[in-house]
PDB file of C-alpha atoms in Angstrom:
ATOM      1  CA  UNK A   1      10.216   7.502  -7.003  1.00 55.00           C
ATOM      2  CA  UNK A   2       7.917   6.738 -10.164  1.00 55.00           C
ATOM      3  CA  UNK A   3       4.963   9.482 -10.177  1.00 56.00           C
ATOM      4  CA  UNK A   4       3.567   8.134 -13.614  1.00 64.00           C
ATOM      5  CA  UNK A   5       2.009   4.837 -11.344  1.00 78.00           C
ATOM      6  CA  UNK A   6      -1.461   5.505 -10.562  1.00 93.00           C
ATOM      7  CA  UNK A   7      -4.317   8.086 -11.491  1.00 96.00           C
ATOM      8  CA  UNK A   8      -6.055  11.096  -9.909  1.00 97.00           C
ATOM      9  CA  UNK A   9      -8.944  10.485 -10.319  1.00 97.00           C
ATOM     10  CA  UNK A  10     -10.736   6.914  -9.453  1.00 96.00           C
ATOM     11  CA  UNK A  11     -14.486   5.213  -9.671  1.00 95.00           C
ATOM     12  CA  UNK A  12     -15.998   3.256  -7.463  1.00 93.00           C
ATOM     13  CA  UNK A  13     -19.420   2.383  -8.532  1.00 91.00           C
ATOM     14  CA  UNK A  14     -20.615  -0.709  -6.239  1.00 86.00           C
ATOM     15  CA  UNK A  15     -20.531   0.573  -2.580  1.00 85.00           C
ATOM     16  CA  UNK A  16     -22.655  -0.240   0.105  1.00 81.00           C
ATOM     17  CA  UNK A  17     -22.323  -0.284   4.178  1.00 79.00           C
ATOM     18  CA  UNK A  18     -24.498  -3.245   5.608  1.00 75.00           C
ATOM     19  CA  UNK A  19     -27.166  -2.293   8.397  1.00 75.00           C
ATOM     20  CA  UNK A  20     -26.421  -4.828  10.963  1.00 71.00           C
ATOM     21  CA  UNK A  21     -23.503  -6.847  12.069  1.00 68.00           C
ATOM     22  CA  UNK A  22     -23.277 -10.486  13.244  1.00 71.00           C
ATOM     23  CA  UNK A  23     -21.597 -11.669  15.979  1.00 67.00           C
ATOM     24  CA  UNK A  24     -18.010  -9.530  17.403  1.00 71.00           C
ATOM     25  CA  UNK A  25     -16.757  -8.559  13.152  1.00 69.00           C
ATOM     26  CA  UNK A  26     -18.344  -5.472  12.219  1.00 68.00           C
ATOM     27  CA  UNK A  27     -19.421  -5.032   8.962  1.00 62.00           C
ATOM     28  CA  UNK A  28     -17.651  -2.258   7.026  1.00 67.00           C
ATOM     29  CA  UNK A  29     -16.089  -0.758   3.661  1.00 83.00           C
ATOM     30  CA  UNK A  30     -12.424   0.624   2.944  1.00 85.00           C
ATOM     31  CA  UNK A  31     -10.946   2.593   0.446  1.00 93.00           C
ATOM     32  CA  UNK A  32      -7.270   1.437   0.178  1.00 94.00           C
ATOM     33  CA  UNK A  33      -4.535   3.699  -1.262  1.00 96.00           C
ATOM     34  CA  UNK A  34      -1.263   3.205  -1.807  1.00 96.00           C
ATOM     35  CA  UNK A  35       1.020   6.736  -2.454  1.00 97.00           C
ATOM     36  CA  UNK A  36       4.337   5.883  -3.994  1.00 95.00           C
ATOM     37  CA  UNK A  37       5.161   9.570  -4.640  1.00 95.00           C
ATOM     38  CA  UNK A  38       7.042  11.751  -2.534  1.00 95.00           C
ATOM     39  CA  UNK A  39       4.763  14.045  -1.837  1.00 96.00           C
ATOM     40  CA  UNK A  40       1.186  13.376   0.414  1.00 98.00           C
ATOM     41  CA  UNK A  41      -1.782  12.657  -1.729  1.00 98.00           C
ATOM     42  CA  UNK A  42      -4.930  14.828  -0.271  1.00 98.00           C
ATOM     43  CA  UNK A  43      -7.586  12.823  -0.798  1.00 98.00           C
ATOM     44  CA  UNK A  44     -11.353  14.083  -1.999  1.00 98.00           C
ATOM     45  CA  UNK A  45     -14.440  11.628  -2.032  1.00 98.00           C
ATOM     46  CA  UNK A  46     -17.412  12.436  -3.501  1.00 97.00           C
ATOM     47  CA  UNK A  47     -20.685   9.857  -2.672  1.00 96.00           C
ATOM     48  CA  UNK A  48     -23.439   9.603  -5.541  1.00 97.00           C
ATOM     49  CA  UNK A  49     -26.966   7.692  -4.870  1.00 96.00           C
ATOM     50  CA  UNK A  50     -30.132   6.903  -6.476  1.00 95.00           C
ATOM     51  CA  UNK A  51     -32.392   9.387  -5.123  1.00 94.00           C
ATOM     52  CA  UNK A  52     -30.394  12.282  -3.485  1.00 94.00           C
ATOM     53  CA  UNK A  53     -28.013  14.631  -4.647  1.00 96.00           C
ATOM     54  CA  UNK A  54     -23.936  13.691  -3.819  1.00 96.00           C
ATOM     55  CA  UNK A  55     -22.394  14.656  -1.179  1.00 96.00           C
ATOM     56  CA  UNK A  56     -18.846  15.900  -0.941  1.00 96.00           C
ATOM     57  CA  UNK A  57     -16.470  17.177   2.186  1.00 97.00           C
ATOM     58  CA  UNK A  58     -15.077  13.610   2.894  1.00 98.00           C
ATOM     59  CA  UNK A  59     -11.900  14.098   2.954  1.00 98.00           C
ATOM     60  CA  UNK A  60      -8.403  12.219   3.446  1.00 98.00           C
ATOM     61  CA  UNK A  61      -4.703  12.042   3.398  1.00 98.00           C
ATOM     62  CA  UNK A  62      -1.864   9.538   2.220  1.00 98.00           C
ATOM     63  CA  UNK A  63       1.353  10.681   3.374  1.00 98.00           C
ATOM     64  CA  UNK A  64       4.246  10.099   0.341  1.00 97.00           C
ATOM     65  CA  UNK A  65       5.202   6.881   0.129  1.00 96.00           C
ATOM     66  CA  UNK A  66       2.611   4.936   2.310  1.00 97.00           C
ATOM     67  CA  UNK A  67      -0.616   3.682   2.592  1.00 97.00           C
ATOM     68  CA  UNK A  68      -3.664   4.421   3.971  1.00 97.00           C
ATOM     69  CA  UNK A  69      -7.096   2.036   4.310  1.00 95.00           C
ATOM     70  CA  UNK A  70      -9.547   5.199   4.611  1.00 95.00           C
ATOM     71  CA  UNK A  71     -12.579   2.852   6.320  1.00 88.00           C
ATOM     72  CA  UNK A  72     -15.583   4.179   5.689  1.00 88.00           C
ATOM     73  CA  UNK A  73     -17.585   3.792   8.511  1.00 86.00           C
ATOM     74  CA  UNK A  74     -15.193   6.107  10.429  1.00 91.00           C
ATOM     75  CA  UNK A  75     -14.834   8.748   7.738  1.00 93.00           C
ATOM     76  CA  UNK A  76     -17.110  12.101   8.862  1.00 95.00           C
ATOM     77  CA  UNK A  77     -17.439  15.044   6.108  1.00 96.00           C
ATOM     78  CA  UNK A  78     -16.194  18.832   6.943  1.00 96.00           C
ATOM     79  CA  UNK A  79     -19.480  19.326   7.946  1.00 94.00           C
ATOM     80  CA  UNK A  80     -20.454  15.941  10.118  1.00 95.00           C
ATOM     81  CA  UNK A  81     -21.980  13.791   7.778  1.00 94.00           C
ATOM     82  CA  UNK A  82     -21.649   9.987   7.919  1.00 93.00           C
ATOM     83  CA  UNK A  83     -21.892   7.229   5.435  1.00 89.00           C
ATOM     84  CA  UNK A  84     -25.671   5.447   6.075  1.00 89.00           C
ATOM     85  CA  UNK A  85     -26.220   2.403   6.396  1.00 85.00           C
ATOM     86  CA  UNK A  86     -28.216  -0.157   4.143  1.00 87.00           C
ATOM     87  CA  UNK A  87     -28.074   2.162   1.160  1.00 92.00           C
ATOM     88  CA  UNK A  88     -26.387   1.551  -2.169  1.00 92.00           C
ATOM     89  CA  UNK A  89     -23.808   4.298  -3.350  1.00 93.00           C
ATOM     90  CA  UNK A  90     -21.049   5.045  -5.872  1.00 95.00           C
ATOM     91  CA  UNK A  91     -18.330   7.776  -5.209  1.00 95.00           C
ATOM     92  CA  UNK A  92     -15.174   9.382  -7.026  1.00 97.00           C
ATOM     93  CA  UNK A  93     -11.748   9.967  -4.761  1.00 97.00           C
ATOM     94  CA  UNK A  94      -9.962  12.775  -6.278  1.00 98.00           C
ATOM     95  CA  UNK A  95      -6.347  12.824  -5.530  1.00 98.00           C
ATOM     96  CA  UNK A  96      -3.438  15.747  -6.052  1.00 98.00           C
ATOM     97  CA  UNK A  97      -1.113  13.047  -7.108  1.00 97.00           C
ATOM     98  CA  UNK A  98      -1.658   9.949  -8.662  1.00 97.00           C
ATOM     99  CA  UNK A  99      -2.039   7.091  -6.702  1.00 97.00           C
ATOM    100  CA  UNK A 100      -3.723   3.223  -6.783  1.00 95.00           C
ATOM    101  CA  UNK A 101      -6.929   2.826  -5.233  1.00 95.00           C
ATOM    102  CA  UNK A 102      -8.634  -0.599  -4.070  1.00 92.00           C
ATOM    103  CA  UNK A 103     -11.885  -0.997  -2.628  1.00 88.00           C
ATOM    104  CA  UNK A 104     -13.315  -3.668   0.061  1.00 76.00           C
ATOM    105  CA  UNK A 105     -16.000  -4.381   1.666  1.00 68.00           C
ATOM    106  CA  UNK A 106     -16.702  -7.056   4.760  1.00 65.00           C
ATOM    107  CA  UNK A 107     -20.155  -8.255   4.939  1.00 62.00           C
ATOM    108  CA  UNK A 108     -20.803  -9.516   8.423  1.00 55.00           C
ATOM    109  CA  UNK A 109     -24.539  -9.909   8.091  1.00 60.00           C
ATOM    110  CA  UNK A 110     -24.110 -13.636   8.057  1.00 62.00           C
ATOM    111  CA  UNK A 111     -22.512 -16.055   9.961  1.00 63.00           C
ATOM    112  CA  UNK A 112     -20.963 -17.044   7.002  1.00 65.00           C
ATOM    113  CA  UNK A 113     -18.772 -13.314   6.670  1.00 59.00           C
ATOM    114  CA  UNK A 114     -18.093 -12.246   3.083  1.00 58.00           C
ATOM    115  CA  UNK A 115     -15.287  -9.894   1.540  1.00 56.00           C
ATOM    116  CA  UNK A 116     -14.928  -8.526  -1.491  1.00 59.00           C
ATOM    117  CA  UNK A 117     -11.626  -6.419  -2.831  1.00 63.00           C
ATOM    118  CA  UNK A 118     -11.359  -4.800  -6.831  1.00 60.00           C
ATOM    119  CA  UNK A 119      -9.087  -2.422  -7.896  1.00 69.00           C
ATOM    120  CA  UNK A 120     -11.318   1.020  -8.452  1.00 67.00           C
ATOM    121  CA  UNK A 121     -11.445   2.295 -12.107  1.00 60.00           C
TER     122      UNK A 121
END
């Protein structure tokens, strides 16, 4: 397989996990990656705010070959932290390999859901 597809290290500048949730969709953000090498990407994210310091330890794999839609309301740190809700953030993924990353996010706030999908930088 190709290794030269992809990067190791990807922005995402525009994150944010919505408060509430309307109706039976929950609201909630992905980071999608696709692996086509053959070996496992292990996966680093890093969150950056406004007013706080980062915080690292989230941490993920992508098995060679394969995909893996990391959702970030699920995702807990090596040492328990969450991803809050209702506050803006940015964050880096660090990879061993290089692989594609795609963001999303589903806003379920409204009755009138919204989703948004880019291609990290």
């Amino acid at each position: 397989m190709n290794t030269n597809n992809g990067k190791c290290f990807w922005f995402i500048p525009d994150a944010f996990y919505p408060e509430t949730d309307n109706g039976q969709y929950v609201s909630h953000e992905a980071v999608c990656v696709l692996n086509t090498n053959d070996t496992d990407a292990n996966i680093n994210i890093t969150l950056y705010f406004e007013n706080k310091e980062p915080v690292t330890g989230f941490k993920a794999v992508c098995a060679a070959r394969r995909t893996n839609h990391i959702r970030m309301d699920k995702i807990v740190s090596e040492d328990g932290k969450k991803i809050e809700r209702g506050i803006p953030y940015a964050m880096t993924v660090e990879s061993n390999v290089p692989i594609i990353v795609q963001y999303s996010r589903l806003d379920t706030t409204q009755s009138e859901m919204s989703f948004m999908g880019l291609i990290a930088y």
